[in-house]
Tab-separated table of C-alpha atoms in Angstrom:
chain	number	residue	atom	x	y	z
R	1	MET	CA	17.586	7.395	-20.346
R	2	TYR	CA	15.723	10.507	-21.490
R	3	GLU	CA	13.057	9.886	-18.860
R	4	SER	CA	15.686	9.632	-16.104
R	5	TRP	CA	17.302	12.870	-17.268
R	6	GLY	CA	13.947	14.661	-17.340
R	7	THR	CA	13.022	13.603	-13.820
R	8	LEU	CA	16.491	14.587	-12.596
R	9	VAL	CA	16.165	18.119	-13.970
R	10	SER	CA	12.681	18.513	-12.474
R	11	ALA	CA	13.769	17.220	-9.062
R	12	ALA	CA	16.928	19.363	-9.039
R	13	ARG	CA	14.869	22.532	-9.590
R	14	LYS	CA	12.633	21.682	-6.666
R	15	LEU	CA	15.577	20.884	-4.401
R	16	ARG	CA	17.127	24.297	-5.018
R	17	VAL	CA	14.221	26.076	-3.321
R	18	LYS	CA	13.788	23.700	-0.391
R	19	LYS	CA	15.753	23.298	2.822
R	20	LEU	CA	15.847	19.600	3.673
R	21	ASP	CA	16.933	17.965	6.909
R	22	ALA	CA	16.973	14.464	5.425
R	23	PHE	CA	17.178	12.870	1.984
R	24	PHE	CA	15.731	9.364	1.940
R	25	ASP	CA	15.931	7.480	-1.373
R	26	LEU	CA	15.227	3.742	-1.434
R	27	ARG	CA	15.301	3.162	-5.172
R	28	PRO	CA	17.976	0.475	-5.432
R	29	TRP	CA	19.070	1.070	-9.002
R	30	SER	CA	18.107	4.684	-9.692
R	31	PRO	CA	20.776	6.245	-11.940
R	32	ASN	CA	20.340	9.731	-10.482
R	33	ALA	CA	19.701	9.013	-6.776
R	34	TRP	CA	23.241	9.806	-5.660
R	35	LEU	CA	23.246	13.127	-7.546
R	36	LEU	CA	19.887	14.112	-6.044
R	37	ALA	CA	21.269	13.257	-2.605
R	38	HIS	CA	24.189	15.606	-3.242
R	39	LEU	CA	21.936	18.390	-4.552
R	40	SER	CA	19.615	18.087	-1.545
R	41	ARG	CA	22.317	19.492	0.802
R	42	ALA	CA	20.604	17.517	3.589
R	43	LYS	CA	22.590	16.665	6.718
R	44	LEU	CA	21.197	13.113	6.687
R	45	ARG	CA	21.428	11.421	3.300
R	46	VAL	CA	20.118	7.845	3.228
R	47	GLY	CA	20.318	5.457	0.288
R	48	TYR	CA	21.260	1.886	-0.566
R	49	GLY	CA	24.396	2.902	-2.398
R	50	LEU	CA	24.261	0.070	-4.928
R	51	ARG	CA	25.564	2.269	-7.738
R	52	GLY	CA	28.670	4.417	-8.038
R	53	MET	CA	29.281	7.528	-5.906
R	54	ALA	CA	27.755	5.833	-2.860
R	55	ASP	CA	29.973	7.951	-0.605
R	56	VAL	CA	27.496	10.817	-1.053
R	57	TYR	CA	25.287	8.955	1.443
R	58	ASN	CA	26.232	9.191	5.090
R	59	CYS	CA	23.882	6.341	6.023
R	60	ILE	CA	23.494	3.182	3.924
R	61	PRO	CA	20.783	0.704	5.045
R	62	ALA	CA	21.304	-3.006	4.536
R	63	PHE	CA	20.006	-4.365	1.218
R	64	SER	CA	19.233	-7.972	0.382
R	65	ALA	CA	18.055	-9.218	-2.992
R	66	GLU	CA	16.654	-12.263	-1.168
R	67	LYS	CA	14.036	-10.135	0.610
R	68	SER	CA	11.018	-8.448	-0.928
R	69	THR	CA	11.422	-4.789	-1.774
R	70	GLY	CA	8.601	-3.930	0.609
R	71	GLN	CA	10.288	-5.685	3.535
R	72	THR	CA	13.664	-4.109	2.731
R	73	HIS	CA	12.065	-0.656	2.736
R	74	LEU	CA	10.404	-1.318	6.084
R	75	GLU	CA	13.655	-2.421	7.676
R	76	ALA	CA	15.372	0.722	6.384
R	77	LEU	CA	13.081	2.717	8.699
R	78	GLN	CA	15.363	1.718	11.566
R	79	VAL	CA	17.681	4.421	10.248
R	80	LEU	CA	15.099	7.027	11.275
R	81	THR	CA	13.916	5.441	14.520
R	82	GLY	CA	17.386	4.664	15.848
R	83	LYS	CA	15.892	1.770	17.794
R	84	ASN	CA	15.511	-1.947	17.351
R	85	TYR	CA	11.942	-1.823	16.075
R	86	VAL	CA	10.684	-4.689	13.918
R	87	PHE	CA	8.631	-3.263	11.062
R	88	ALA	CA	6.162	-5.818	9.710
R	89	ALA	CA	3.747	-3.455	7.949
R	90	PRO	CA	3.566	0.087	6.575
R	91	VAL	CA	3.001	2.766	9.217
R	92	LEU	CA	0.245	5.376	8.928
R	93	PRO	CA	-1.161	7.718	11.577
R	94	PRO	CA	-4.861	7.593	12.521
R	95	VAL	CA	-7.044	9.912	10.446
R	96	PRO	CA	-10.459	11.464	11.184
R	97	LYS	CA	-13.475	9.314	10.370
R	98	PRO	CA	-14.944	10.555	7.047
R	99	THR	CA	-18.373	11.408	8.469
R	100	HIS	CA	-19.379	13.269	5.278
R	101	LEU	CA	-19.481	9.968	3.404
R	102	LYS	CA	-22.438	7.597	3.583
R	103	LEU	CA	-20.692	4.641	5.143
R	104	PRO	CA	-22.555	1.660	6.607
R	105	THR	CA	-23.561	2.128	10.218
R	106	SER	CA	-22.260	-1.376	10.967
R	107	ASP	CA	-18.937	-3.028	10.145
R	108	TYR	CA	-17.987	-3.388	6.487
R	109	TRP	CA	-15.319	-4.637	4.090
R	110	VAL	CA	-13.452	-2.425	1.597
R	111	ALA	CA	-12.800	-3.479	-1.997
R	112	GLN	CA	-10.616	-1.764	-4.600
R	113	PRO	CA	-11.602	-3.603	-7.781
R	114	PHE	CA	-9.640	-1.782	-10.468
R	115	SER	CA	-6.263	-0.336	-11.381
R	116	ARG	CA	-5.271	2.298	-13.902
R	117	GLU	CA	-2.828	-0.311	-15.207
R	118	ALA	CA	-5.108	-2.432	-17.389
R	119	ALA	CA	-2.987	-5.583	-17.019
R	120	ARG	CA	-3.766	-5.712	-13.270
R	121	ASN	CA	-7.541	-5.739	-13.743
R	122	ILE	CA	-9.586	-8.930	-13.504
R	123	PRO	CA	-12.965	-9.937	-14.980
R	124	VAL	CA	-16.023	-8.247	-13.473
R	125	GLY	CA	-17.635	-11.672	-13.107
R	126	THR	CA	-14.885	-12.694	-10.687
R	127	TRP	CA	-15.505	-9.554	-8.645
R	128	LYS	CA	-19.238	-10.228	-8.591
R	129	ASP	CA	-18.661	-13.632	-7.035
R	130	ILE	CA	-16.254	-12.257	-4.426
R	131	LEU	CA	-18.458	-9.291	-3.481
R	132	LEU	CA	-21.622	-11.399	-3.218
R	133	ARG	CA	-19.834	-13.825	-0.915
R	134	LEU	CA	-18.435	-11.108	1.338
R	135	ALA	CA	-21.689	-9.137	1.376
R	136	ARG	CA	-23.477	-12.114	2.915
R	137	ARG	CA	-21.513	-11.361	6.086
R	138	LEU	CA	-20.970	-7.573	5.999
R	139	PRO	CA	-21.602	-4.702	3.543
R	140	VAL	CA	-18.841	-3.972	1.029
R	141	VAL	CA	-17.626	-0.443	0.245
R	142	LEU	CA	-16.007	0.051	-3.171
R	143	VAL	CA	-13.183	2.591	-3.533
R	144	GLY	CA	-11.199	3.757	-6.526
R	145	ALA	CA	-10.521	6.578	-8.951
R	146	SER	CA	-13.268	8.320	-10.910
R	147	VAL	CA	-12.049	6.632	-14.119
R	148	ASP	CA	-13.122	3.313	-12.570
R	149	ALA	CA	-16.804	4.291	-12.305
R	150	GLU	CA	-17.737	2.987	-15.748
R	151	ARG	CA	-16.075	-0.378	-15.127
R	152	ALA	CA	-17.857	-0.681	-11.776
R	153	LYS	CA	-21.381	-0.137	-13.127
R	154	ASP	CA	-22.160	-3.869	-12.993
R	155	LEU	CA	-21.033	-4.045	-9.348
R	156	ILE	CA	-22.747	-1.093	-7.693
R	157	ASP	CA	-26.236	-2.630	-7.931
R	158	LEU	CA	-25.257	-5.768	-6.059
R	159	PRO	CA	-27.003	-6.145	-2.676
R	160	GLU	CA	-25.090	-4.683	0.286
R	161	VAL	CA	-22.495	-3.085	-2.012
R	162	ILE	CA	-21.897	0.669	-1.637
R	163	SER	CA	-19.768	2.544	-4.181
R	164	LEU	CA	-17.539	5.468	-3.208
R	165	ILE	CA	-15.539	5.203	-6.418
R	166	GLY	CA	-14.425	8.659	-7.530
R	167	ARG	CA	-15.882	10.300	-4.415
R	168	THR	CA	-12.992	10.143	-1.968
R	169	SER	CA	-9.791	12.073	-1.424
R	170	ILE	CA	-6.673	10.167	-0.340
R	171	CYS	CA	-7.352	11.131	3.285
R	172	ASP	CA	-10.983	9.988	2.940
R	173	MET	CA	-9.817	6.659	1.565
R	174	LEU	CA	-7.458	6.183	4.503
R	175	GLY	CA	-10.337	6.850	6.878
R	176	VAL	CA	-12.662	4.448	5.052
R	177	ILE	CA	-10.091	1.657	5.268
R	178	GLN	CA	-9.161	2.466	8.869
R	179	GLN	CA	-12.796	1.985	9.943
R	180	SER	CA	-13.234	-1.275	8.004
R	181	ARG	CA	-12.862	-4.941	8.945
R	182	GLY	CA	-10.675	-5.875	5.993
R	183	VAL	CA	-9.580	-5.105	2.440
R	184	VAL	CA	-9.806	-7.126	-0.764
R	185	SER	CA	-8.119	-5.617	-3.796
R	186	ILE	CA	-6.021	-6.074	-6.864
R	187	ASP	CA	-2.299	-5.354	-6.382
R	188	SER	CA	-2.632	-1.609	-5.787
R	189	PHE	CA	-2.840	1.135	-3.144
R	190	ALA	CA	-5.583	-0.136	-0.821
R	191	PRO	CA	-3.803	-3.299	0.406
R	192	HIS	CA	-0.841	-1.316	1.730
R	193	VAL	CA	-3.173	1.029	3.608
R	194	GLY	CA	-5.040	-1.956	5.034
R	195	LEU	CA	-1.806	-3.449	6.355
R	196	ALA	CA	-0.864	-0.111	7.923
R	197	TYR	CA	-4.103	-0.223	9.933
R	198	ALA	CA	-3.708	-3.905	10.888
R	199	LYS	CA	-6.628	-5.136	8.758
R	200	LYS	CA	-6.963	-8.497	7.086
R	201	VAL	CA	-5.875	-7.972	3.474
R	202	ALA	CA	-6.584	-10.245	0.502
R	203	VAL	CA	-4.722	-9.370	-2.697
R	204	LEU	CA	-5.788	-10.759	-6.081
R	205	MET	CA	-2.664	-11.413	-8.116
R	206	VAL	CA	-2.647	-11.449	-11.918
R	207	GLU	CA	-0.104	-13.905	-13.290
R	208	ASN	CA	2.941	-12.276	-14.925
R	209	THR	CA	1.764	-8.800	-13.844
R	210	SER	CA	1.237	-8.532	-10.075
R	211	ASN	CA	4.314	-8.659	-7.870
R	212	ASN	CA	4.281	-9.647	-4.211
R	213	ARG	CA	7.801	-8.258	-3.734
R	214	SER	CA	6.316	-4.824	-3.038
R	215	PHE	CA	4.684	-6.195	0.127
R	216	PRO	CA	6.184	-6.988	3.543
R	217	GLU	CA	7.099	-10.571	4.334
R	218	ASN	CA	5.565	-12.906	6.921
R	219	ASN	CA	2.656	-10.629	7.777
R	220	PRO	CA	-0.203	-12.740	9.213
R	221	ASN	CA	-2.821	-10.223	8.023
R	222	LEU	CA	-1.762	-10.554	4.372
R	223	LYS	CA	-2.641	-13.306	1.928
R	224	PHE	CA	-2.318	-13.539	-1.851
R	225	PHE	CA	-4.908	-15.224	-4.068
R	226	PRO	CA	-4.907	-16.035	-7.796
R	227	ALA	CA	-7.097	-13.615	-9.735
R	228	ALA	CA	-9.526	-16.389	-10.632
R	229	PHE	CA	-13.237	-17.071	-10.126
R	230	GLU	CA	-12.400	-20.011	-7.863
R	231	SER	CA	-10.701	-17.705	-5.331
R	232	GLY	CA	-14.004	-16.283	-4.047
R	233	GLU	CA	-14.642	-19.071	-1.552
R	234	ALA	CA	-11.074	-18.992	-0.229
R	235	ILE	CA	-11.214	-15.217	0.271
R	236	GLU	CA	-14.521	-15.539	2.127
R	237	LEU	CA	-12.964	-18.075	4.495
R	238	PHE	CA	-9.879	-15.899	4.994
R	239	PHE	CA	-12.052	-12.995	6.120
R	240	ALA	CA	-14.210	-15.087	8.448
R	241	ASN	CA	-11.899	-14.460	11.410
R	242	SER	CA	-12.066	-10.711	10.794
R	243	LEU	CA	-15.513	-10.678	12.384
R	244	LYS	CA	-13.788	-10.869	15.761
R	245	PRO	CA	-12.956	-7.506	17.427
R	246	SER	CA	-10.430	-5.584	15.329
R	247	PRO	CA	-6.954	-5.042	16.788
R	248	LYS	CA	-5.948	-1.462	17.483
R	249	SER	CA	-4.244	0.398	14.690
R	250	PRO	CA	-0.438	0.243	15.007
R	251	THR	CA	1.226	3.074	16.868
R	252	VAL	CA	4.823	3.832	17.750
R	253	SER	CA	5.774	2.970	21.318
R	254	GLY	CA	8.946	3.654	23.194
R	255	ARG	CA	9.727	-0.006	23.737
R	256	GLN	CA	12.339	-1.766	21.702
R	257	ALA	CA	11.519	-4.725	19.459
R	258	ASP	CA	7.945	-3.543	18.981
R	259	HIS	CA	6.130	-4.953	15.967
R	260	PHE	CA	4.276	-2.875	13.367
């Protein structure tokens, strides 16, 4: 409760000095979302309205507990587009190629091995097997926060593995993934970026910790694997088709019923 109150006070202060056209809050059960919507003074106030005071929203997207949270969020984007688009993946704009980084001159995979949440991390030995398998086909570029560098020390000397851990900004990381053939990662940031750029994405799920509800449903580019040593071969096979020409990154078109 104290945490919710603290974030409310902080957000309210920021809202007082900003002029917003739209307030978009897709936290289903947030205790202060409706009050923040009111304080925003935005003309368009969007929220699920699953708690009291829902009349503060003037647009309430459909919510279904049967769907994953990620898919529900994607479908709520129809509120902004006003058209019958079908959103099957996150949407990101193209970004400049990070030419200042030493990326492979050929195609490559991207791997995000670690999370700041310790429970999501998997044994380094499992990563070694996966990276060695993938590197037999294409080089592998490692990404992550600077705090991950120590944990990655046993991975950066593997053949055809290049580490950019701690050396990229968010925009750099988007560019690295956009130029890649596919992404393998724990349940974290990189998989969502990979889906936004229509890459093959393999997510290693830790039992009782990882949650596939944050991802879109029925996306052919996405596959979940147990975070186990035996998953290396299956991930290698999943990526085999990625060696065909990559599809273009998703863009918004004016046609209805377009897929993202």
